[in-house]
CSV table of C-alpha atoms in Angstrom, one decimal:
chain,number,residue,atom,x,y,z
A,1,MET,CA,0.0,0.0,0.0
A,2,ALA,CA,3.0,2.3,0.6
A,3,ASP,CA,4.0,2.0,-3.0
A,4,ALA,CA,0.6,2.5,-4.6
A,5,LYS,CA,-1.0,5.9,-5.0
A,6,LEU,CA,-4.2,5.7,-2.9
A,7,PHE,CA,-6.8,8.4,-3.5
A,8,ALA,CA,-9.7,8.3,-1.1
A,9,GLY,CA,-10.7,11.9,-0.5
A,10,HIS,CA,-14.4,11.2,-0.4
A,11,ARG,CA,-13.9,8.6,2.3
A,12,ILE,CA,-11.7,11.0,4.5
A,13,LYS,CA,-14.2,13.8,4.1
A,14,ARG,CA,-17.0,11.5,5.1
A,15,LEU,CA,-15.0,10.3,8.2
A,16,ARG,CA,-14.3,13.9,9.2
A,17,ARG,CA,-18.0,15.0,8.9
A,18,GLN,CA,-19.1,11.9,10.9
A,19,ALA,CA,-16.7,13.0,13.6
A,20,GLY,CA,-18.1,16.5,13.5
A,21,LEU,CA,-14.6,18.0,12.8
A,22,THR,CA,-13.5,21.0,10.8
A,23,GLN,CA,-10.6,20.5,8.4
A,24,ALA,CA,-8.3,22.4,10.8
A,25,ALA,CA,-9.3,20.3,13.8
A,26,MET,CA,-8.8,17.0,11.9
A,27,ALA,CA,-5.5,18.2,10.4
A,28,GLU,CA,-4.3,19.0,13.9
A,29,MET,CA,-5.2,15.5,15.1
A,30,LEU,CA,-3.3,13.9,12.2
A,31,ASP,CA,-0.3,16.3,12.5
A,32,ILE,CA,-0.7,17.7,9.0
A,33,SER,CA,-1.5,21.1,7.7
A,34,PRO,CA,-5.2,22.0,6.9
A,35,SER,CA,-4.1,22.9,3.3
A,36,TYR,CA,-2.7,19.3,2.9
A,37,LEU,CA,-5.9,17.8,4.2
A,38,ASN,CA,-7.8,19.9,1.8
A,39,LEU,CA,-5.8,18.6,-1.1
A,40,ILE,CA,-6.3,15.0,0.1
A,41,GLU,CA,-10.1,15.5,0.3
A,42,ARG,CA,-10.1,16.9,-3.2
A,43,ASN,CA,-8.1,13.8,-4.4
A,44,GLN,CA,-5.2,16.0,-5.4
A,45,ARG,CA,-2.9,14.2,-3.0
A,46,PRO,CA,-2.7,10.5,-2.2
A,47,LEU,CA,-2.9,8.9,1.2
A,48,SER,CA,0.5,7.9,2.6
A,49,ALA,CA,1.1,4.8,4.7
A,50,THR,CA,2.0,7.0,7.6
A,51,LEU,CA,-1.3,8.9,7.4
A,52,LEU,CA,-3.2,5.6,7.1
A,53,ILE,CA,-1.6,4.5,10.4
A,54,ARG,CA,-2.6,7.7,12.1
A,55,LEU,CA,-6.1,7.4,10.9
A,56,ALA,CA,-6.4,3.9,12.2
A,57,ASP,CA,-4.9,4.9,15.5
A,58,ARG,CA,-6.9,8.1,16.2
A,59,PHE,CA,-10.3,7.3,14.5
A,60,ASP,CA,-10.4,3.5,14.7
A,61,PHE,CA,-10.4,3.7,10.9
A,62,ASP,CA,-10.7,0.3,9.1
A,63,MET,CA,-8.5,0.5,6.0
A,64,ARG,CA,-10.7,-2.1,4.3
A,65,SER,CA,-13.4,0.5,4.1
A,66,LEU,CA,-11.3,2.4,1.5
A,67,SER,CA,-12.5,-0.1,-1.1
A,68,ASP,CA,-15.9,-0.8,0.5
A,69,ASP,CA,-17.1,2.8,0.3
A,70,GLU,CA,-15.9,3.8,-3.1
A,71,PRO,CA,-18.6,5.9,-4.8
A,72,GLY,CA,-20.8,3.7,-6.9
A,73,GLY,CA,-18.6,0.7,-6.1
A,74,GLY,CA,-15.5,2.3,-7.7
A,75,GLU,CA,-14.4,1.8,-11.3
A,76,ASP,CA,-15.7,-1.8,-11.5
A,77,GLY,CA,-19.1,-0.9,-10.1
A,78,LEU,CA,-19.5,2.0,-12.5
A,79,ARG,CA,-18.2,-0.1,-15.4
A,80,ARG,CA,-20.9,-2.8,-14.7
A,81,ARG,CA,-23.6,-0.2,-14.8
A,82,LEU,CA,-22.2,1.4,-18.0
A,83,ALA,CA,-22.3,-2.1,-19.6
A,84,ASP,CA,-26.1,-1.7,-19.8
A,85,PRO,CA,-27.5,-1.5,-23.4
A,86,LEU,CA,-28.7,2.0,-22.6
A,87,PHE,CA,-25.0,3.2,-22.8
A,88,ALA,CA,-24.0,0.9,-25.7
A,89,ASP,CA,-23.1,3.8,-28.0
A,90,LEU,CA,-20.8,5.4,-25.4
A,91,ASP,CA,-17.1,4.5,-25.2
A,92,VAL,CA,-16.2,5.2,-21.6
A,93,ASP,CA,-12.8,3.7,-20.9
A,94,ARG,CA,-11.1,3.1,-17.5
A,95,ASN,CA,-9.1,6.4,-17.7
A,96,GLU,CA,-12.3,8.4,-17.9
A,97,LEU,CA,-13.8,6.4,-15.0
A,98,HIS,CA,-10.7,7.1,-12.9
A,99,GLU,CA,-10.9,10.8,-13.7
A,100,TRP,CA,-14.6,10.9,-13.0
A,101,LEU,CA,-14.1,9.3,-9.6
A,102,ALA,CA,-11.2,11.6,-8.7
A,103,ALA,CA,-12.9,14.8,-9.9
A,104,SER,CA,-16.5,14.2,-8.9
A,105,PRO,CA,-17.0,11.3,-6.4
A,106,GLY,CA,-20.4,12.7,-5.4
A,107,GLY,CA,-21.6,12.8,-9.0
A,108,ALA,CA,-20.4,9.2,-9.5
A,109,GLU,CA,-22.3,8.1,-6.5
A,110,ALA,CA,-25.4,10.0,-7.6
A,111,PHE,CA,-25.3,8.3,-11.0
A,112,ALA,CA,-25.0,4.9,-9.4
A,113,ARG,CA,-27.9,5.5,-7.1
A,114,ALA,CA,-30.1,6.8,-9.8
A,115,PHE,CA,-29.3,3.9,-12.1
A,116,ASP,CA,-29.9,1.3,-9.4
A,117,ARG,CA,-33.2,2.9,-8.6
A,118,MET,CA,-34.2,2.9,-12.3
A,119,THR,CA,-33.3,-0.7,-12.8
A,120,GLN,CA,-34.2,-1.9,-9.2
A,121,GLY,CA,-30.9,-3.6,-8.6
A,122,GLY,CA,-28.6,-2.7,-11.5
A,123,GLY,CA,-28.7,-6.0,-13.3
A,124,ASP,CA,-32.0,-6.0,-15.2
A,125,ALA,CA,-33.1,-3.0,-17.3
A,126,ARG,CA,-36.7,-3.8,-16.5
A,127,PRO,CA,-37.7,-1.9,-13.3
A,128,ASP,CA,-40.0,-3.6,-10.8
A,129,ALA,CA,-41.0,-1.1,-8.2
A,130,SER,CA,-43.3,-3.7,-6.6
A,131,ASP,CA,-40.3,-5.8,-5.3
A,132,PRO,CA,-40.0,-5.1,-1.6
A,133,VAL,CA,-36.8,-7.1,-1.2
A,134,ILE,CA,-34.5,-4.6,-3.1
A,135,PRO,CA,-34.9,-1.5,-0.9
A,136,VAL,CA,-34.6,-3.7,2.2
A,137,ARG,CA,-31.4,-5.2,0.8
A,138,ARG,CA,-30.1,-1.7,0.2
A,139,GLU,CA,-30.8,-0.7,3.8
A,140,ILE,CA,-29.1,-3.9,5.1
A,141,GLU,CA,-26.0,-3.2,3.0
A,142,ARG,CA,-26.0,0.4,4.2
A,143,TRP,CA,-25.4,-0.9,7.6
A,144,LYS,CA,-23.1,-3.6,6.2
A,145,ASN,CA,-25.4,-6.1,8.0
A,146,HIS,CA,-24.0,-5.1,11.4
A,147,TYR,CA,-26.2,-3.6,14.1
A,148,ALA,CA,-24.1,-2.8,17.1
A,149,ASP,CA,-26.9,-2.0,19.5
A,150,LEU,CA,-28.7,-5.3,18.7
A,151,ASP,CA,-25.5,-7.2,19.1
A,152,SER,CA,-24.7,-5.7,22.5
A,153,GLN,CA,-28.3,-6.3,23.8
A,154,ALA,CA,-28.3,-9.9,22.5
A,155,GLU,CA,-24.9,-10.5,24.0
A,156,ALA,CA,-25.9,-9.2,27.4
A,157,LEU,CA,-29.1,-11.3,27.3
A,158,ALA,CA,-27.2,-14.4,26.3
A,159,ASP,CA,-24.8,-14.0,29.2
A,160,GLU,CA,-27.8,-13.6,31.5
A,161,LEU,CA,-29.5,-16.7,30.2
A,162,ARG,CA,-26.3,-18.8,30.5
A,163,LEU,CA,-26.3,-18.1,34.2
A,164,GLY,CA,-29.6,-19.9,34.6
A,165,ALA,CA,-29.1,-22.9,32.3
A,166,GLY,CA,-26.5,-24.4,30.0
A,167,ASP,CA,-29.2,-25.2,27.4
A,168,LEU,CA,-30.0,-22.0,25.5
A,169,TYR,CA,-33.3,-23.3,24.1
A,170,GLY,CA,-34.5,-24.3,27.6
A,171,ALA,CA,-33.4,-20.9,29.0
A,172,ILE,CA,-35.3,-19.0,26.3
A,173,ALA,CA,-38.4,-21.1,26.8
A,174,GLU,CA,-38.3,-20.5,30.5
A,175,ARG,CA,-37.8,-16.7,30.0
A,176,LEU,CA,-40.8,-16.6,27.7
A,177,ARG,CA,-42.9,-18.5,30.2
A,178,SER,CA,-41.9,-16.7,33.4
A,179,LYS,CA,-41.4,-13.2,32.1
A,180,HIS,CA,-43.8,-13.0,29.2
A,181,GLN,CA,-46.4,-15.7,30.0
A,182,LEU,CA,-45.8,-17.5,26.7
A,183,THR,CA,-45.3,-21.3,26.6
A,184,ILE,CA,-43.6,-23.2,23.7
A,185,ARG,CA,-45.6,-26.1,22.3
A,186,ILE,CA,-44.2,-28.5,19.7
A,187,LEU,CA,-47.0,-29.6,17.3
A,188,PRO,CA,-47.2,-32.5,14.9
A,189,ALA,CA,-46.6,-31.9,11.2
A,190,GLU,CA,-50.2,-32.9,10.4
A,191,VAL,CA,-51.4,-30.1,12.7
A,192,MET,CA,-49.1,-27.5,11.2
A,193,PRO,CA,-48.6,-28.9,7.7
A,194,ASP,CA,-47.6,-25.5,6.1
A,195,ARG,CA,-46.3,-23.5,9.1
A,196,LEU,CA,-43.0,-23.6,11.1
A,197,ARG,CA,-44.0,-21.1,13.7
A,198,ARG,CA,-47.3,-19.7,14.9
A,199,LEU,CA,-47.9,-17.3,17.8
A,200,ASP,CA,-51.3,-18.0,19.4
A,201,LEU,CA,-51.9,-15.0,21.7
A,202,HIS,CA,-55.3,-16.4,22.8
A,203,ALA,CA,-53.7,-19.6,24.2
A,204,ARG,CA,-50.5,-17.7,25.1
A,205,GLN,CA,-48.5,-20.2,23.1
A,206,LEU,CA,-45.6,-20.1,20.7
A,207,GLN,CA,-46.3,-23.1,18.5
A,208,LEU,CA,-43.4,-24.7,16.7
A,209,SER,CA,-43.5,-27.5,14.1
A,210,GLU,CA,-42.0,-30.8,15.0
A,211,MET,CA,-40.2,-30.7,11.7
A,212,LEU,CA,-37.8,-28.1,13.0
A,213,ASP,CA,-34.4,-29.4,14.2
A,214,GLN,CA,-32.9,-28.2,17.5
A,215,ALA,CA,-30.9,-25.3,16.0
A,216,SER,CA,-34.1,-24.1,14.2
A,217,ARG,CA,-36.2,-24.4,17.3
A,218,THR,CA,-33.7,-22.3,19.2
A,219,PHE,CA,-33.6,-19.7,16.5
A,220,GLN,CA,-37.4,-19.5,16.3
A,221,ALA,CA,-37.7,-19.2,20.1
A,222,GLY,CA,-35.0,-16.4,20.0
A,223,PHE,CA,-36.9,-14.7,17.1
A,224,GLN,CA,-40.0,-14.5,19.4
A,225,LEU,CA,-37.9,-13.2,22.3
A,226,ALA,CA,-36.4,-10.5,20.0
A,227,GLN,CA,-39.9,-9.3,19.0
A,228,ILE,CA,-40.7,-8.7,22.7
A,229,GLU,CA,-37.4,-7.7,24.4
A,230,ALA,CA,-35.7,-5.9,21.5
A,231,LYS,CA,-38.9,-4.3,20.2
A,232,ALA,CA,-37.9,-0.7,20.8
A,233,GLU,CA,-34.5,-1.0,19.2
A,234,ILE,CA,-35.9,-2.9,16.2
A,235,GLU,CA,-38.7,-0.5,15.6
A,236,ALA,CA,-36.3,2.5,15.8
A,237,LEU,CA,-34.1,0.9,13.1
A,238,VAL,CA,-37.2,0.3,10.9
A,239,ALA,CA,-38.4,3.9,11.4
A,240,GLY,CA,-35.0,5.2,10.6
A,241,ALA,CA,-35.0,3.4,7.3
A,242,GLU,CA,-38.1,5.5,6.2
A,243,PHE,CA,-39.6,2.9,3.9
A,244,LEU,CA,-42.5,4.1,1.9
A,245,ASP,CA,-44.2,0.7,1.7
A,246,PRO,CA,-45.4,-1.0,4.9
A,247,VAL,CA,-44.5,-4.4,3.4
A,248,GLN,CA,-40.8,-3.3,3.1
A,249,ALA,CA,-40.9,-2.2,6.7
A,250,ARG,CA,-42.3,-5.5,7.9
A,251,PHE,CA,-39.7,-7.4,5.8
A,252,TYR,CA,-36.9,-5.4,7.4
A,253,HIS,CA,-38.4,-5.9,10.8
A,254,ARG,CA,-38.3,-9.7,10.2
A,255,HIS,CA,-34.6,-9.4,9.2
A,256,LEU,CA,-33.7,-7.5,12.3
A,257,SER,CA,-35.6,-10.0,14.6
A,258,GLY,CA,-33.7,-12.8,12.9
A,259,TYR,CA,-30.5,-10.9,13.4
A,260,PHE,CA,-31.1,-10.6,17.1
A,261,ALA,CA,-32.0,-14.3,17.3
A,262,ALA,CA,-28.7,-15.3,15.6
A,263,ALA,CA,-26.8,-12.9,17.9
A,264,LEU,CA,-28.4,-14.6,20.9
A,265,MET,CA,-27.3,-18.0,19.7
A,266,MET,CA,-23.9,-16.8,18.7
A,267,PRO,CA,-22.9,-13.9,21.0
A,268,TYR,CA,-20.5,-11.6,19.3
A,269,ARG,CA,-17.4,-11.8,21.5
A,270,ARG,CA,-17.6,-15.5,22.2
A,271,PHE,CA,-18.4,-16.3,18.6
A,272,LEU,CA,-15.5,-14.1,17.3
A,273,ARG,CA,-13.0,-15.8,19.8
A,274,ALA,CA,-14.2,-19.2,18.6
A,275,CYS,CA,-13.7,-18.2,15.0
A,276,GLU,CA,-10.2,-16.9,15.5
A,277,GLY,CA,-9.2,-19.8,17.8
A,278,SER,CA,-10.4,-22.5,15.4
A,279,GLY,CA,-9.4,-21.0,12.1
A,280,TYR,CA,-13.0,-20.4,11.3
A,281,ASP,CA,-13.8,-24.2,11.5
A,282,PHE,CA,-17.4,-24.2,10.4
A,283,GLU,CA,-18.2,-27.7,11.7
A,284,LEU,CA,-16.8,-26.8,15.1
A,285,LEU,CA,-18.7,-23.5,15.2
A,286,GLN,CA,-21.9,-25.3,14.4
A,287,ARG,CA,-21.5,-27.8,17.2
A,288,ARG,CA,-20.2,-25.3,19.8
A,289,PHE,CA,-23.1,-22.8,19.3
A,290,GLY,CA,-25.8,-25.3,18.4
A,291,ALA,CA,-26.4,-23.7,15.0
A,292,GLY,CA,-26.8,-24.8,11.4
A,293,PHE,CA,-24.3,-24.1,8.6
A,294,GLU,CA,-26.5,-21.4,7.0
A,295,GLN,CA,-26.9,-19.7,10.4
A,296,VAL,CA,-23.2,-19.7,11.0
A,297,ALA,CA,-22.5,-18.4,7.4
A,298,HIS,CA,-24.9,-15.5,7.9
A,299,ARG,CA,-23.4,-14.7,11.2
A,300,LEU,CA,-20.0,-14.4,9.7
A,301,THR,CA,-21.1,-11.5,7.5
A,302,THR,CA,-22.0,-9.4,10.6
A,303,LEU,CA,-18.7,-9.3,12.5
A,304,GLN,CA,-17.9,-5.6,12.1
A,305,ARG,CA,-17.8,-4.3,15.7
A,306,VAL,CA,-15.5,-1.4,16.1
A,307,GLY,CA,-12.2,-2.6,17.6
A,308,GLU,CA,-13.3,-6.3,17.3
A,309,ARG,CA,-13.7,-7.0,13.6
A,310,GLY,CA,-13.8,-10.4,12.2
A,311,LEU,CA,-12.9,-11.4,8.6
A,312,PRO,CA,-15.0,-9.6,5.9
A,313,PHE,CA,-17.1,-12.4,4.5
A,314,PHE,CA,-19.9,-12.3,2.0
A,315,MET,CA,-22.7,-14.8,1.7
A,316,LEU,CA,-25.0,-15.9,-1.1
A,317,ARG,CA,-27.8,-18.5,-1.2
A,318,ILE,CA,-28.8,-19.8,-4.7
A,319,ASP,CA,-31.0,-22.6,-6.1
A,320,ARG,CA,-30.0,-24.9,-8.9
A,321,THR,CA,-31.1,-22.3,-11.5
A,322,GLY,CA,-28.8,-19.7,-10.0
A,323,MET,CA,-31.7,-17.7,-8.6
A,324,VAL,CA,-30.5,-15.8,-5.5
A,325,SER,CA,-32.7,-15.9,-2.4
A,326,LYS,CA,-30.1,-14.4,0.1
A,327,ARG,CA,-27.2,-12.1,-0.5
A,328,TYR,CA,-25.1,-10.2,2.1
A,329,ALA,CA,-22.0,-8.3,1.2
A,330,GLY,CA,-21.1,-7.5,4.8
A,331,ALA,CA,-17.8,-5.5,4.7
A,332,SER,CA,-16.4,-7.6,1.8
A,333,GLY,CA,-17.1,-5.2,-1.0
A,334,SER,CA,-17.3,-8.2,-3.3
A,335,PRO,CA,-18.7,-7.7,-6.9
A,336,LEU,CA,-20.0,-11.3,-6.7
A,337,VAL,CA,-22.7,-10.3,-4.3
A,338,GLU,CA,-24.2,-7.6,-6.6
A,339,SER,CA,-23.8,-9.7,-9.8
A,340,ALA,CA,-27.0,-10.2,-11.8
A,341,GLY,CA,-25.6,-13.5,-13.0
A,342,PHE,CA,-23.1,-16.2,-12.0
A,343,CYS,CA,-20.3,-17.8,-13.8
A,344,PRO,CA,-20.8,-21.6,-14.3
A,345,LEU,CA,-17.0,-22.0,-13.6
A,346,TRP,CA,-17.6,-20.9,-10.0
A,347,HIS,CA,-17.9,-24.1,-7.9
A,348,ILE,CA,-20.9,-22.9,-5.9
A,349,HIS,CA,-22.9,-24.7,-8.6
A,350,ARG,CA,-21.0,-28.0,-7.9
A,351,ALA,CA,-22.2,-28.0,-4.3
A,352,PHE,CA,-25.5,-29.5,-5.4
A,353,ASP,CA,-23.7,-32.6,-6.6
A,354,ARG,CA,-21.7,-33.0,-3.3
A,355,PRO,CA,-24.2,-33.1,-0.5
A,356,GLY,CA,-22.6,-32.6,2.9
A,357,GLU,CA,-19.2,-31.6,1.4
A,358,PHE,CA,-17.5,-28.3,1.4
A,359,THR,CA,-16.3,-27.1,-2.0
A,360,ARG,CA,-13.3,-24.7,-1.9
A,361,GLN,CA,-12.0,-22.6,-4.7
A,362,LEU,CA,-9.7,-19.7,-5.4
A,363,VAL,CA,-11.2,-17.5,-8.2
A,364,GLU,CA,-10.1,-14.4,-10.0
A,365,LEU,CA,-12.4,-11.8,-11.5
A,366,GLU,CA,-11.7,-9.6,-14.6
A,367,ASP,CA,-10.4,-6.8,-12.4
A,368,GLU,CA,-7.7,-9.2,-11.1
A,369,SER,CA,-9.2,-9.3,-7.6
A,370,ARG,CA,-8.9,-12.8,-6.0
A,371,TRP,CA,-11.5,-14.4,-3.8
A,372,PHE,CA,-11.4,-17.5,-1.7
A,373,THR,CA,-14.8,-19.2,-1.7
A,374,ILE,CA,-16.4,-22.0,0.2
A,375,SER,CA,-19.7,-23.6,-0.9
A,376,ARG,CA,-22.0,-26.2,0.5
A,377,MET,CA,-25.5,-27.5,-0.3
A,378,VAL,CA,-28.1,-27.2,2.4
A,379,HIS,CA,-31.7,-28.5,2.9
A,380,PRO,CA,-34.2,-26.4,4.8
A,381,VAL,CA,-35.5,-28.4,7.7
A,382,SER,CA,-39.1,-28.4,6.4
A,383,ARG,CA,-40.8,-29.8,3.4
A,384,ALA,CA,-44.0,-28.9,1.7
A,385,PRO,CA,-47.2,-30.9,2.2
A,386,SER,CA,-46.6,-32.3,-1.3
A,387,GLY,CA,-43.4,-33.8,-0.1
A,388,ILE,CA,-41.1,-31.4,-2.1
A,389,ARG,CA,-38.0,-30.5,-0.2
A,390,ALA,CA,-36.0,-27.5,-1.3
A,391,GLU,CA,-32.3,-27.5,-2.0
A,392,PHE,CA,-30.0,-24.5,-1.9
A,393,ALA,CA,-26.2,-23.8,-2.1
A,394,ILE,CA,-24.6,-21.5,0.3
A,395,GLY,CA,-21.6,-19.6,-1.0
A,396,LEU,CA,-19.2,-17.9,1.5
A,397,GLY,CA,-16.2,-15.9,0.4
A,398,LEU,CA,-13.7,-13.2,1.2
A,399,ALA,CA,-10.8,-11.5,-0.5
A,400,ALA,CA,-7.9,-13.9,-0.9
A,401,ALA,CA,-5.6,-11.4,0.9
A,402,HIS,CA,-7.7,-12.0,4.1
A,403,ALA,CA,-8.1,-15.8,3.8
A,404,ALA,CA,-4.9,-17.0,5.4
A,405,PRO,CA,-6.4,-17.5,8.9
A,406,LEU,CA,-8.9,-20.0,7.5
A,407,ILE,CA,-8.3,-23.6,8.2
A,408,ASP,CA,-10.1,-24.3,4.9
A,409,ALA,CA,-7.5,-22.2,3.0
A,410,ARG,CA,-4.6,-24.4,4.0
A,411,GLY,CA,-2.9,-25.8,0.9
A,412,PHE,CA,-3.9,-22.9,-1.3
A,413,ASP,CA,-1.3,-20.4,-2.5
A,414,LEU,CA,-3.5,-17.3,-1.9
A,415,ALA,CA,-0.9,-14.9,-3.2
A,416,GLY,CA,0.4,-16.4,-6.4
A,417,GLY,CA,-1.2,-19.8,-6.9
A,418,ASP,CA,-3.4,-20.9,-9.8
A,419,THR,CA,-6.9,-19.4,-9.8
A,420,THR,CA,-10.0,-20.1,-11.8
A,421,PRO,CA,-10.8,-17.1,-14.0
A,422,ILE,CA,-14.5,-16.3,-13.7
A,423,GLY,CA,-16.8,-13.5,-14.6
A,424,LEU,CA,-20.0,-12.0,-13.3
A,425,GLY,CA,-22.2,-13.9,-15.7
A,426,CYS,CA,-21.8,-14.1,-19.5
A,427,ARG,CA,-23.7,-10.9,-20.1
A,428,GLN,CA,-21.2,-8.9,-17.9
A,429,CYS,CA,-18.0,-10.9,-18.7
A,430,THR,CA,-15.6,-9.8,-21.4
A,431,ARG,CA,-13.3,-12.8,-21.3
A,432,ALA,CA,-12.9,-13.7,-25.0
A,433,ASP,CA,-11.4,-17.2,-24.7
A,434,CYS,CA,-13.9,-18.8,-22.3
A,435,PRO,CA,-15.2,-22.1,-23.7
A,436,GLN,CA,-18.2,-22.0,-21.3
A,437,ARG,CA,-19.6,-18.8,-22.7
A,438,SER,CA,-23.4,-19.0,-23.4
A,439,ALA,CA,-24.1,-15.4,-24.5
A,440,PRO,CA,-22.2,-12.4,-25.8
A,441,PRO,CA,-21.4,-9.5,-23.4
A,442,ILE,CA,-23.7,-6.5,-23.3
A,443,GLY,CA,-22.5,-3.5,-25.2
A,444,ARG,CA,-20.0,-5.4,-27.3
A,445,ALA,CA,-20.4,-5.7,-31.1
A,446,LEU,CA,-20.5,-9.3,-32.3
A,447,ILE,CA,-18.0,-10.3,-35.0
A,448,ILE,CA,-19.2,-12.9,-37.4
A,449,ASN,CA,-16.6,-14.6,-39.6
A,450,GLU,CA,-18.0,-17.5,-41.8
A,451,ARG,CA,-14.5,-18.7,-42.6
A,452,GLU,CA,-13.5,-19.4,-39.0
A,453,ARG,CA,-14.9,-21.0,-35.9
A,454,ALA,CA,-13.5,-20.0,-32.6
A,455,ILE,CA,-13.8,-21.7,-29.2
A,456,THR,CA,-17.0,-19.8,-28.6
A,457,PRO,CA,-19.6,-18.9,-31.2
A,458,PHE,CA,-19.8,-15.4,-29.7
A,459,ALA,CA,-16.7,-13.5,-30.9
A,460,PHE,CA,-17.0,-9.8,-30.1
A,461,ALA,CA,-15.1,-6.6,-30.3
A,462,GLY,CA,-12.5,-5.9,-27.6
A,463,ASP,CA,-11.7,-2.8,-25.7
């Protein structure tokens, strides 16, 4: 980092404003002149390694946020948006993007937000304003899926419950009974054929399906406790999001209640210590905290407490068609999370053929960023009355530069080893020599030559 010129004026300006400081006050804290800080904020001077150390020391500044908070996702984020057919007649190269970000980071961010709102996610040019998931996802990513107040409250409650019983599920059940006059009743599948949880206020019962395994029963009991004991904090977060649609507000409320339940099962400090002590051994974490793999995977994306940060994981959940039902970027800043499509060369798809196994892979995107990924197929604990049982693949990943502490990364040369070159789906990928290509990239002119046949039938113009 000391050798590269790092321009992040927009991020430093945001940090200063969040701290309520003038340029003169912040410059004094960093032992630099106000004029020099002014040049840094205007991207006319790069950040030095010495200054980064001072920022980290005096503002608890996470250097990973330099890439996480780039306007519009940085050059790669803007390039993905400009690949839309709407801009097919424009020839915006990387130099222009770099100059745009340096000269007008606010304008770049405004363009990205407007484009995302127009396309409702940035991947499909057909807007669907009725989709309540997208604005909720944006709010979750705005918080980087970390809610410090909920974590602290859940951690304190978990410690209190541990004093009364070693069994968390039993302790939650007893608290619901003694403090809130709610009893938990496990009902047969034929009584609740299409429900996993039901709150019967008339009978003062939390009714759970017998189809739930123990980890899911604990989660559902914690979910109910969150709706009672963390009600004020959750409702404040929902109100702060200012959703226009009540369905979006309820959806976000459900996410926050689930967040609290997971934080109750996997209290922040104990969970982080277990992660670091075990090398993020997923099977050990599941057993120690009585959680399922999907619950552990989701929890790993939330570890962003100031002064006690975990590794910056992202998480995806897809079905066999590649449809995404969960995506959390956390603090990873990974383009894979926002991608509208997925590369078939990414081993997340192979997880369906290897039930119960972990699939590990080192991949490299077109921007030369490397990501270490771990995938596994999961079955939801329930099945439909028709007998159909869903299958999903969970994909976890983080930048290869952060993956060394993982027990699963042993044997991989994270710095210089062989990687699998992948893209963000054929429509966004411009790798010309990929034999797996199924469609030409958006915004590139096709080249048809009847005298030749290349590896792929979709030859296209380069940069």
